[in-house]
CSV table of C-alpha atoms and ligand atoms in Angstrom, one decimal:
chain,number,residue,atom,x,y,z
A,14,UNK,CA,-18.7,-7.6,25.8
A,15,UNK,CA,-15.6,-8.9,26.9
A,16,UNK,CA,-12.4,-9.6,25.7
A,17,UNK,CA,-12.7,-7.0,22.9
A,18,UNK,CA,-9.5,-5.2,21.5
A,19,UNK,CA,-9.7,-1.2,22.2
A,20,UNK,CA,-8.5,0.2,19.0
A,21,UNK,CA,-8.9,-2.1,15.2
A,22,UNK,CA,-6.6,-1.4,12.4
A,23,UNK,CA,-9.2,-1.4,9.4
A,24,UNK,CA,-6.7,-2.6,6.5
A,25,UNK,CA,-9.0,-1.3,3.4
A,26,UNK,CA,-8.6,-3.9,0.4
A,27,UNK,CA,-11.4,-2.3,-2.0
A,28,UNK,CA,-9.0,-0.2,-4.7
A,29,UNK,CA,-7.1,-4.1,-4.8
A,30,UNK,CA,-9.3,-7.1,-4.3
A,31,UNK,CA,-12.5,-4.6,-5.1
A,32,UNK,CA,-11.5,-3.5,-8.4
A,33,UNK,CA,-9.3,-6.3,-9.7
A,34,UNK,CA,-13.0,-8.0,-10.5
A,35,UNK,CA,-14.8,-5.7,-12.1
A,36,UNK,CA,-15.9,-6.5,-15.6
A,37,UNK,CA,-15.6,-3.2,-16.9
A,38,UNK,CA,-12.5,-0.6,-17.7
A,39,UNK,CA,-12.0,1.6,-14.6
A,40,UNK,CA,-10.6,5.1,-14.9
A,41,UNK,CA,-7.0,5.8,-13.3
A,42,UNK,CA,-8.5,8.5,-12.1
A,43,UNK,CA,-11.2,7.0,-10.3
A,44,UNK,CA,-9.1,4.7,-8.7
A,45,UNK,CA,-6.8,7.4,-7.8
A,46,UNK,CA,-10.0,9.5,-6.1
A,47,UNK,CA,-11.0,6.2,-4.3
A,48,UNK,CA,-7.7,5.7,-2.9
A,49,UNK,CA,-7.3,9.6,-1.8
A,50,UNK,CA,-10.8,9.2,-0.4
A,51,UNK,CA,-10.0,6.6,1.9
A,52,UNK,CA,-7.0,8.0,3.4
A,53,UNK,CA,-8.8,11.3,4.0
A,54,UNK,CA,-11.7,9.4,5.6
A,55,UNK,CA,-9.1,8.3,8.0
A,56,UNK,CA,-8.0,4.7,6.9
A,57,UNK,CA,-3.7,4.5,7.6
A,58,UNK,CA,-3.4,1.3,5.3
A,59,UNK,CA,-5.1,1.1,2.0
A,60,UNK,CA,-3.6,-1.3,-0.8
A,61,UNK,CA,-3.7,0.4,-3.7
A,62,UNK,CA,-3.4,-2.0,-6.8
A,63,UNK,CA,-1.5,-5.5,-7.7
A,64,UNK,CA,2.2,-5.8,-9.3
A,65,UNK,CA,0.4,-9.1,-11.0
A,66,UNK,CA,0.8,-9.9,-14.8
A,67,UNK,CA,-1.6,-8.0,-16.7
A,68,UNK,CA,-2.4,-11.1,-18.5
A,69,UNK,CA,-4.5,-12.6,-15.2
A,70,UNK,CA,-5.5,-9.5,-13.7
A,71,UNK,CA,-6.1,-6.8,-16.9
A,72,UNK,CA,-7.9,-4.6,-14.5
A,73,UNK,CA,-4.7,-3.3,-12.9
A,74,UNK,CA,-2.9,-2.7,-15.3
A,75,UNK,CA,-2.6,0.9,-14.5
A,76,UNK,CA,-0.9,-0.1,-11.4
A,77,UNK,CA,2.1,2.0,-12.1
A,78,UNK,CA,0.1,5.2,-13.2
A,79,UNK,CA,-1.9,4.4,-10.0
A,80,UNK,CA,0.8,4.7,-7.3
A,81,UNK,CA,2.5,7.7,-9.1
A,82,UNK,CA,-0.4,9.8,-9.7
A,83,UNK,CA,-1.5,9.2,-5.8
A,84,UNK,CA,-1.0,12.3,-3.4
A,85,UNK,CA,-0.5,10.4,-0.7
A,86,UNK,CA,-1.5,11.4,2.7
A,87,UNK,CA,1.1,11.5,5.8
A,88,UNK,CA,0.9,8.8,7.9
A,89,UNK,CA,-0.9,6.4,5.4
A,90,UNK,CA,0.9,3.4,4.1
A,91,UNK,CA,-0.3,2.1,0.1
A,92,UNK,CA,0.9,-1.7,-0.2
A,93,UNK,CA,0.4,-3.4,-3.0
A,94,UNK,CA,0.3,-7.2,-4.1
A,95,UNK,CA,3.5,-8.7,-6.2
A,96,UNK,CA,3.7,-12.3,-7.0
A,97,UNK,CA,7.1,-12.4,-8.4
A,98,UNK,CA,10.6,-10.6,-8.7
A,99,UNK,CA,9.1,-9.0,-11.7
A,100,UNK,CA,6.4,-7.4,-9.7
A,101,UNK,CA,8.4,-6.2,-7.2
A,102,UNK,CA,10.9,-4.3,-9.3
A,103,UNK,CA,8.0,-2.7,-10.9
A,104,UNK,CA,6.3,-1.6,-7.8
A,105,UNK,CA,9.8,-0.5,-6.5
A,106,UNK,CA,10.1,1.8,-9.8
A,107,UNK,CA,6.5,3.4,-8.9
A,108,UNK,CA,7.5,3.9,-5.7
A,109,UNK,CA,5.9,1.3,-3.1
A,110,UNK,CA,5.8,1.9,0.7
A,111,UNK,CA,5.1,-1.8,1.2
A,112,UNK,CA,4.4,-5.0,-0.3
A,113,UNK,CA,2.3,-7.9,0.2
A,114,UNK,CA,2.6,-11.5,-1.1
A,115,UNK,CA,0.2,-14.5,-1.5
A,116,UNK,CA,-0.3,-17.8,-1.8
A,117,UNK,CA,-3.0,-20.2,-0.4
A,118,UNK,CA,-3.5,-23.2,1.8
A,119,UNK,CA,-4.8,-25.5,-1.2
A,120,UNK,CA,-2.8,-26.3,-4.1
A,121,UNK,CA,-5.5,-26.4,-6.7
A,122,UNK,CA,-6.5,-22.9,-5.8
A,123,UNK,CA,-2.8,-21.6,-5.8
A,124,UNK,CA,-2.3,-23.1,-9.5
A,125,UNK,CA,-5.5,-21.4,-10.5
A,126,UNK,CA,-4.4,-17.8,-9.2
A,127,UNK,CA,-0.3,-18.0,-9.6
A,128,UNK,CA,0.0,-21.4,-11.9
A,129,UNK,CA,2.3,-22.8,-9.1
A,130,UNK,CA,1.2,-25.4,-6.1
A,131,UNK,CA,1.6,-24.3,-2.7
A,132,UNK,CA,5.3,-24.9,-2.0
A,133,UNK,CA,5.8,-24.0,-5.4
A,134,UNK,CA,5.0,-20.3,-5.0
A,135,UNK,CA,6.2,-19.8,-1.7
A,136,UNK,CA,9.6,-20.9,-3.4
A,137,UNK,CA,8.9,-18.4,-6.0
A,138,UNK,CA,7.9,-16.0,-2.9
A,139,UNK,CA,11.1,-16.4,-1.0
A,140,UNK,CA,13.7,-14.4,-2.6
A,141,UNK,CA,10.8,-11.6,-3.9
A,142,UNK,CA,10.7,-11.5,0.4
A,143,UNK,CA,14.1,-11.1,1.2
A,144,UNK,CA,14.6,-8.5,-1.6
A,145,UNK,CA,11.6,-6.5,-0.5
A,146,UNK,CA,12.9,-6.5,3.1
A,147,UNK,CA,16.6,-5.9,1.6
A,148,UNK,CA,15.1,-2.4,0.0
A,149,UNK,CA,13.4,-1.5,3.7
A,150,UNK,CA,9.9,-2.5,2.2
A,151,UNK,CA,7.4,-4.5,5.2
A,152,UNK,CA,6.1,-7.5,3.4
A,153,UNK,CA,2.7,-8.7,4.2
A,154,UNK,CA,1.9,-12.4,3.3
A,155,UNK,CA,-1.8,-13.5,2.4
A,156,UNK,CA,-3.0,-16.7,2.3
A,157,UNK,CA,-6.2,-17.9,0.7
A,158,UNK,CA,-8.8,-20.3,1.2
A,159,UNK,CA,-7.9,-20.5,4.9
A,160,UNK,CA,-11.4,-22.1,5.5
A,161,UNK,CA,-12.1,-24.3,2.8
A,162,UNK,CA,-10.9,-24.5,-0.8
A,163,UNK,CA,-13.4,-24.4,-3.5
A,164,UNK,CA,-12.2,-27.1,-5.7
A,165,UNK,CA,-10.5,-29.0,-2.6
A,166,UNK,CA,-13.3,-28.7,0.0
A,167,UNK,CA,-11.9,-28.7,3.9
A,168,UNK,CA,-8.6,-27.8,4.6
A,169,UNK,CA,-6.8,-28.7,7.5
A,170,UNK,CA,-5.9,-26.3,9.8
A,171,UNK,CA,-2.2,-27.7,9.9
A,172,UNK,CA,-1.8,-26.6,6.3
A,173,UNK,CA,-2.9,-23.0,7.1
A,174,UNK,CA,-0.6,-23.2,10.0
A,175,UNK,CA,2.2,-24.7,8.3
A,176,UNK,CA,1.7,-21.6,5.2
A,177,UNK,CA,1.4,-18.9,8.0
A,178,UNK,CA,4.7,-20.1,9.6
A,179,UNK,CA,6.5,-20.3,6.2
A,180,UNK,CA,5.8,-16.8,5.5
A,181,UNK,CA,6.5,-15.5,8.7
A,182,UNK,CA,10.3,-17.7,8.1
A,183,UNK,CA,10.5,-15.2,5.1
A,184,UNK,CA,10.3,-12.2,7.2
A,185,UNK,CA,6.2,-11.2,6.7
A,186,UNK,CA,5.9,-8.4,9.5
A,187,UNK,CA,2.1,-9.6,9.3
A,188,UNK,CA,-0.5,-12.7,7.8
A,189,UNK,CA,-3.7,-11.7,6.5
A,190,UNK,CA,-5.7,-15.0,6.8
A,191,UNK,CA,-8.3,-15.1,3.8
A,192,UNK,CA,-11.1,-17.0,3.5
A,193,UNK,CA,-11.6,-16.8,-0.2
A,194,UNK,CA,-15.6,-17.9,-0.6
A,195,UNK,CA,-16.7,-16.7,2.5
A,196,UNK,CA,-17.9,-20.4,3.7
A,197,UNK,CA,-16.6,-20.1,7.2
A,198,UNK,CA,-18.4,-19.5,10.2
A,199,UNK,CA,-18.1,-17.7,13.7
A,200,UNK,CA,-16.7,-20.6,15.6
A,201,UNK,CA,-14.7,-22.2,12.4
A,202,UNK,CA,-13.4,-18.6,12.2
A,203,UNK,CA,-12.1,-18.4,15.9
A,204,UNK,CA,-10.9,-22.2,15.9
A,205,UNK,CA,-8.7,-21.2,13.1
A,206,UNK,CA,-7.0,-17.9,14.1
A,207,UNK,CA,-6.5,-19.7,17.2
A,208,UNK,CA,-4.3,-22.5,16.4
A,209,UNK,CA,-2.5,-20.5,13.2
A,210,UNK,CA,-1.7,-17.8,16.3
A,211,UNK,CA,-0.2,-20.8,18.6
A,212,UNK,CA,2.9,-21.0,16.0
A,213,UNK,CA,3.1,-17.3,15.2
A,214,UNK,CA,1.3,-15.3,17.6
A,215,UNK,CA,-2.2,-13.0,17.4
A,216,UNK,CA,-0.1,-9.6,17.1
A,217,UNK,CA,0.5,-11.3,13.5
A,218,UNK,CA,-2.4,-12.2,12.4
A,219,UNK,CA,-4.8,-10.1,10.7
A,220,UNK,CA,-8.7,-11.5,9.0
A,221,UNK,CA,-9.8,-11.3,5.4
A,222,UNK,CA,-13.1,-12.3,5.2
A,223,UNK,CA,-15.6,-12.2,1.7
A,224,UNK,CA,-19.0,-12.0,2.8
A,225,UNK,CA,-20.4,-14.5,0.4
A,226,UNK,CA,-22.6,-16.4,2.3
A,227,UNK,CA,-23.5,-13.6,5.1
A,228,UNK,CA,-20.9,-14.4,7.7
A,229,UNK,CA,-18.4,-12.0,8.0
A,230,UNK,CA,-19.5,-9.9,11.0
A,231,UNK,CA,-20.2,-12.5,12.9
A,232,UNK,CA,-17.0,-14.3,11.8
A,233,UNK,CA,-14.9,-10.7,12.7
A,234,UNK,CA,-16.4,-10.7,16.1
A,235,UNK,CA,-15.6,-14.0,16.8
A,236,UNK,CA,-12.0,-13.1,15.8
A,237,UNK,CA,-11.9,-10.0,18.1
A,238,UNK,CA,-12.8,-12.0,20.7
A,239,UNK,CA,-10.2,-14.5,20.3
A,240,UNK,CA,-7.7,-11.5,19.7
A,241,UNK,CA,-7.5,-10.0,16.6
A,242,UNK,CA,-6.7,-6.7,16.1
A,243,UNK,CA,-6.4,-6.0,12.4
A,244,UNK,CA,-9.2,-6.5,9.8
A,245,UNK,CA,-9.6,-6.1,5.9
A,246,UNK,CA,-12.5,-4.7,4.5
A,247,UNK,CA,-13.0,-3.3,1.5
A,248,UNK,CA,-15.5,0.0,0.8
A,249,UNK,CA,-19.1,-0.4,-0.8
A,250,UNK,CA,-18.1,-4.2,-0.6
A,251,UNK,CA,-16.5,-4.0,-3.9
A,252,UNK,CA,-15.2,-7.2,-5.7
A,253,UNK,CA,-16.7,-10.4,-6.3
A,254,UNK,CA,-17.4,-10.6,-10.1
A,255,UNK,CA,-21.1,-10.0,-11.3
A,256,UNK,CA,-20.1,-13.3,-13.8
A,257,UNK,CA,-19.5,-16.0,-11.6
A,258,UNK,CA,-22.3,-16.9,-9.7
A,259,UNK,CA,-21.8,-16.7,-5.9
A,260,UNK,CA,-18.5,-14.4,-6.0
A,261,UNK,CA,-18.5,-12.0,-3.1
A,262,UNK,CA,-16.4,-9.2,-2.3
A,263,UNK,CA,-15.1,-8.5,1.1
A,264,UNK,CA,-17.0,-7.5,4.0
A,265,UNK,CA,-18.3,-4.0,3.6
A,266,UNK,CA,-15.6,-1.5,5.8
A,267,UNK,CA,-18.9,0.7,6.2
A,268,UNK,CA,-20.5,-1.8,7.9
A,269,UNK,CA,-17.3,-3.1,10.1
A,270,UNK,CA,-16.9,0.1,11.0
A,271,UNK,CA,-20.1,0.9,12.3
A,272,UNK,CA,-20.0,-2.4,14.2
A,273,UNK,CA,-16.4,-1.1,15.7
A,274,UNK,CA,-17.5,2.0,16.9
A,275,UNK,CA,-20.7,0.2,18.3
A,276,UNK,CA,-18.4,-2.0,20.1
A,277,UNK,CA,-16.2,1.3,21.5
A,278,UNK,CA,-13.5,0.0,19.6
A,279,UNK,CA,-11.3,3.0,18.0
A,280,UNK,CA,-10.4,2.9,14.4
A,281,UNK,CA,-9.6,6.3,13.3
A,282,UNK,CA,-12.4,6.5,10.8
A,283,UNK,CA,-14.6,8.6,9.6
A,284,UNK,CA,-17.8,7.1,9.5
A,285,UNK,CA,-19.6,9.6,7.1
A,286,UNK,CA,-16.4,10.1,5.1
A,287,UNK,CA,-15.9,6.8,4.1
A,288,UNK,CA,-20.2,6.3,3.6
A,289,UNK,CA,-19.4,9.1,0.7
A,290,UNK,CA,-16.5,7.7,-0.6
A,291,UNK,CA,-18.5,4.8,-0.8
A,292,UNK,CA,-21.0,6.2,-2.6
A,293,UNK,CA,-18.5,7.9,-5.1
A,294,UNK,CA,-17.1,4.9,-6.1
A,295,UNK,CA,-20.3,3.3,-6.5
A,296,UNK,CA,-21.7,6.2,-8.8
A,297,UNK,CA,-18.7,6.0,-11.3
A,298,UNK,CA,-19.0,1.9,-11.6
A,299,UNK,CA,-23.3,3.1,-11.7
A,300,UNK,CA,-24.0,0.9,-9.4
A,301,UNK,CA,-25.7,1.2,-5.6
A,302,UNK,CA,-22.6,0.6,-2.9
A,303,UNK,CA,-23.1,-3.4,-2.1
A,304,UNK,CA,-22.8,-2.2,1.8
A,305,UNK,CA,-25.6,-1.5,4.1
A,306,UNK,CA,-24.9,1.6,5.5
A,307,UNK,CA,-24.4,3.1,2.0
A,308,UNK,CA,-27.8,2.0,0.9
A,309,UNK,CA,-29.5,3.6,4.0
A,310,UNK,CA,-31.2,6.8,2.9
A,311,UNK,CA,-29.8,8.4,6.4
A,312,UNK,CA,-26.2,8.0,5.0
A,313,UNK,CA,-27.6,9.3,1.7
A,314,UNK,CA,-29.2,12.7,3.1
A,315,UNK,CA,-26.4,13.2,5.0
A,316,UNK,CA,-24.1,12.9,2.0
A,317,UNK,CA,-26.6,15.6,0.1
A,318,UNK,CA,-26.3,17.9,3.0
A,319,UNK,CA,-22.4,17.6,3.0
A,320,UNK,CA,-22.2,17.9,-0.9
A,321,UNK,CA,-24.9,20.9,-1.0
A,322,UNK,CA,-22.7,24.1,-1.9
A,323,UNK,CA,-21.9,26.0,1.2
A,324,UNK,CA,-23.1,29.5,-0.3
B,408,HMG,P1,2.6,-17.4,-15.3
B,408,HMG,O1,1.8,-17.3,-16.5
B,408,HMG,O2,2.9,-18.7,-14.8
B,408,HMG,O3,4.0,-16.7,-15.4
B,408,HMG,O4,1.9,-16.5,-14.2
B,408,HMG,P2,4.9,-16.2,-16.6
B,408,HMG,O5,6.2,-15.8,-15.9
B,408,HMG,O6,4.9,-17.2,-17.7
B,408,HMG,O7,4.2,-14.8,-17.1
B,408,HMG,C1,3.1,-14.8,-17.9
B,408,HMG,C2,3.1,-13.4,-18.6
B,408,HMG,O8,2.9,-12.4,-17.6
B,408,HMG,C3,4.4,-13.1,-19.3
B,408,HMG,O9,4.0,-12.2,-20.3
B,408,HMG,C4,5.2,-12.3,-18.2
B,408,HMG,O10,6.1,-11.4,-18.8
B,408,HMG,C5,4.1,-11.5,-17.6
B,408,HMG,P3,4.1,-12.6,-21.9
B,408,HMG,O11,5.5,-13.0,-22.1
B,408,HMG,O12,3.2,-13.8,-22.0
B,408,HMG,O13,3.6,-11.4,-22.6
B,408,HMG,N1,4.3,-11.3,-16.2
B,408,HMG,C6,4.2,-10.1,-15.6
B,408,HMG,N2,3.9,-8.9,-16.1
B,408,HMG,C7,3.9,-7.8,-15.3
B,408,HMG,N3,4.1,-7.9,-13.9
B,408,HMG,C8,4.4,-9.1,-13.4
B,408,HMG,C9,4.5,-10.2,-14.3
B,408,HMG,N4,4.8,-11.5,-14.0
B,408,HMG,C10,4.7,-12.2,-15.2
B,408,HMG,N5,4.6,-9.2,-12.1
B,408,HMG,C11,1.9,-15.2,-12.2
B,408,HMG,C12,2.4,-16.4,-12.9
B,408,HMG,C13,2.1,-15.3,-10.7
B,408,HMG,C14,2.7,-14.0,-12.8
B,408,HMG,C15,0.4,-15.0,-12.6
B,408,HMG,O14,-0.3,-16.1,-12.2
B,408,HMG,C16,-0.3,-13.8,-11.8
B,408,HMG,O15,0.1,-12.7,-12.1
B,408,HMG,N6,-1.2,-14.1,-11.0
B,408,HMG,C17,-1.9,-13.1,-10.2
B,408,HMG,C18,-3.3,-13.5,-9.9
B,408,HMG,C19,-3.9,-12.5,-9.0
B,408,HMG,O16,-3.6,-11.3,-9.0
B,408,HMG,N7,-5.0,-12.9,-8.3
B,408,HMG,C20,-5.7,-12.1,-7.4
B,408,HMG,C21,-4.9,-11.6,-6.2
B,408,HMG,S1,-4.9,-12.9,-4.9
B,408,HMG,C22,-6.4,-12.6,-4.1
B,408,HMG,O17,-7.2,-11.9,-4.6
B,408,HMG,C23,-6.6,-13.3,-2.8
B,408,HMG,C24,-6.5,-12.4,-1.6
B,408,HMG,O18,-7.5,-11.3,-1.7
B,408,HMG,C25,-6.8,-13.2,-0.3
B,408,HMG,C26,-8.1,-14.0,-0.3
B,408,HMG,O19,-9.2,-13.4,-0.5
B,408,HMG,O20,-8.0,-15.2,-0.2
B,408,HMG,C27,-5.1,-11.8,-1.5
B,409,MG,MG1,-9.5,-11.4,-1.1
């Protein structure tokens, strides 16, 4: 196929956006194990938790216990989300390699997930920016709802441009385009990354897509094409919340990684690795891993095999 990248960064998003939905307590330690997992399966970015008020998100709470009781792995960066100054200073005192801020391209969905509209929280997000950068940290920006807002319908691809290029004003070494509810669709997808790219560039721009209607393959392929090089995923497909009817986590990295490879594109992962940590994770929330590959019993026997004692 043409115009396909060579190599993919896989950004792995399933110990932050997975877990921050679950309805149930999650050990530190699991999380700690999932994390580990990942980077030893060969993943150089995983975001480990979210600097958020444990008021909206009471299923990170641990973050602090999270990043200190990590052994991380050379070579492997651990961001984490902070919406505010306050979540910054505490992921500086847990020792953060990186940081990542959001806000969206709809203001109803930004005063649902930070209580401030749009320009509102990127105010908010300025100086958390500039101090992140002042204390050598690389600040990633997200912004939701990208292609379509689910209380607000369409959004205009202005506003999404207009968000991207704030955040890249503030110094965001990279954008993480999200679409939220998973509505978009191949062409949409590429239409989109296109024009936010004409203001800051496709070396900027990376893809976060939630599978919830079936689209995000197709929707990361169409991206490739157009020039991405840098996708989220997140393992087992963790997150969406079994409560709200439709919620989807994000593509399954399983399952983008098997189409990488496919495709000859290079990732640095280790397909069967990350099947088991899959799997692992999946076992301690007793649940089957909401990817394809994990559910395959091929990926299963070989997991046996590799878990058999060797003597
Ligand atoms: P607020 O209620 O307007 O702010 O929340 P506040 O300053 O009044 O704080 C409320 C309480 O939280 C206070 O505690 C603060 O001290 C505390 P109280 O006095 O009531 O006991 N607080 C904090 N505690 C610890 N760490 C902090 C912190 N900040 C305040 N950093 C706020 C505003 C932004 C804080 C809140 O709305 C919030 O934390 N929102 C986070 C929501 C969230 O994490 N959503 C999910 C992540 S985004 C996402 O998943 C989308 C993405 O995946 C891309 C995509 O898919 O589209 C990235
Ligand atoms: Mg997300």
């Amino acid at each position: 196929m043409n115009g396909l990248p060579r190599e993919v960064r896989v950004v792995e998003v399933g110990p932050r956006d997975g877990l921050q939905n679950e309805p149930d307590p999650v050990a530190t330690t699991v999380k700690i194990e999932l994390i580990e997992a990942l980077a030893a399966a060969g993943l150089k970015t995983v975001e480990a938790t979210s600097f958020v008020s444990p008021r909206w998100i009471p299923q990170l709470a641990d973050a602090h216990e999270v990043l200190r009781g990590l052994r991380r792995a050379e070579g492997v960066s651990y961001p984490v989300l902070v919406p505010n100054l306050r979540g910054l200073e505490r992921a500086r005192a847990a020792g953060a390699d990186s940081v990542a801020i959001f806000t969206a391209a709809s203001d109803t969905f930004s005063r649902k997930n930070t209580n401030a509209t749009v320009s509102e929280s990127l105010e908010r997000l300025a100086p958390v920016a500039s101090a992140a950068r002042a204390a050598g940290l690389p600040v990633r920006g997200y912004i939701s709802c990208v292609l379509g807002c689910p209380y607000e319908g369409d959004v205009p691809l202005q506003r999404v441009t207009a968000v991207a290029n704030d955040l890249i004003q503030m110094g965001c070494h990279e954008i993480s385009l999200g679409d939220t509810i998973g509505i978009g669709t191949p062409a949409a997808a590429r239409t989109m990354v296109e024009h936010v790219a004409g203001v800051t560039g496709m070396a900027r721009l990376a893809v976060h897509f939630h599978d919830t209607r079936g689209q995000s393959l197709a929707n990361i392929l169409a991206c490739l094409q157009a020039g991405i090089t840098v996708v989220d995923a997140s393992v087992a497909g963790l997150g969406g919340c079994p409560y709200a009817a439709g919620a989807s986590g994000n593509v399954a990295t399983e399952d983008l990684v098997y189409m990488l490879h496919g495709l000859d594109i290079e990732t640095g992962v280790d397909l069967t690795a990350l099947v088991r940590a899959g799997h692992a994770v999946s076992r301690a929330l007793g649940r089957a891993p909401n990817s394809r590959l994990g559910r395959l019993p091929e990926y299963e026997s070989r997991q046996t095999s590799i878990d058999e004692p060797k003597d």
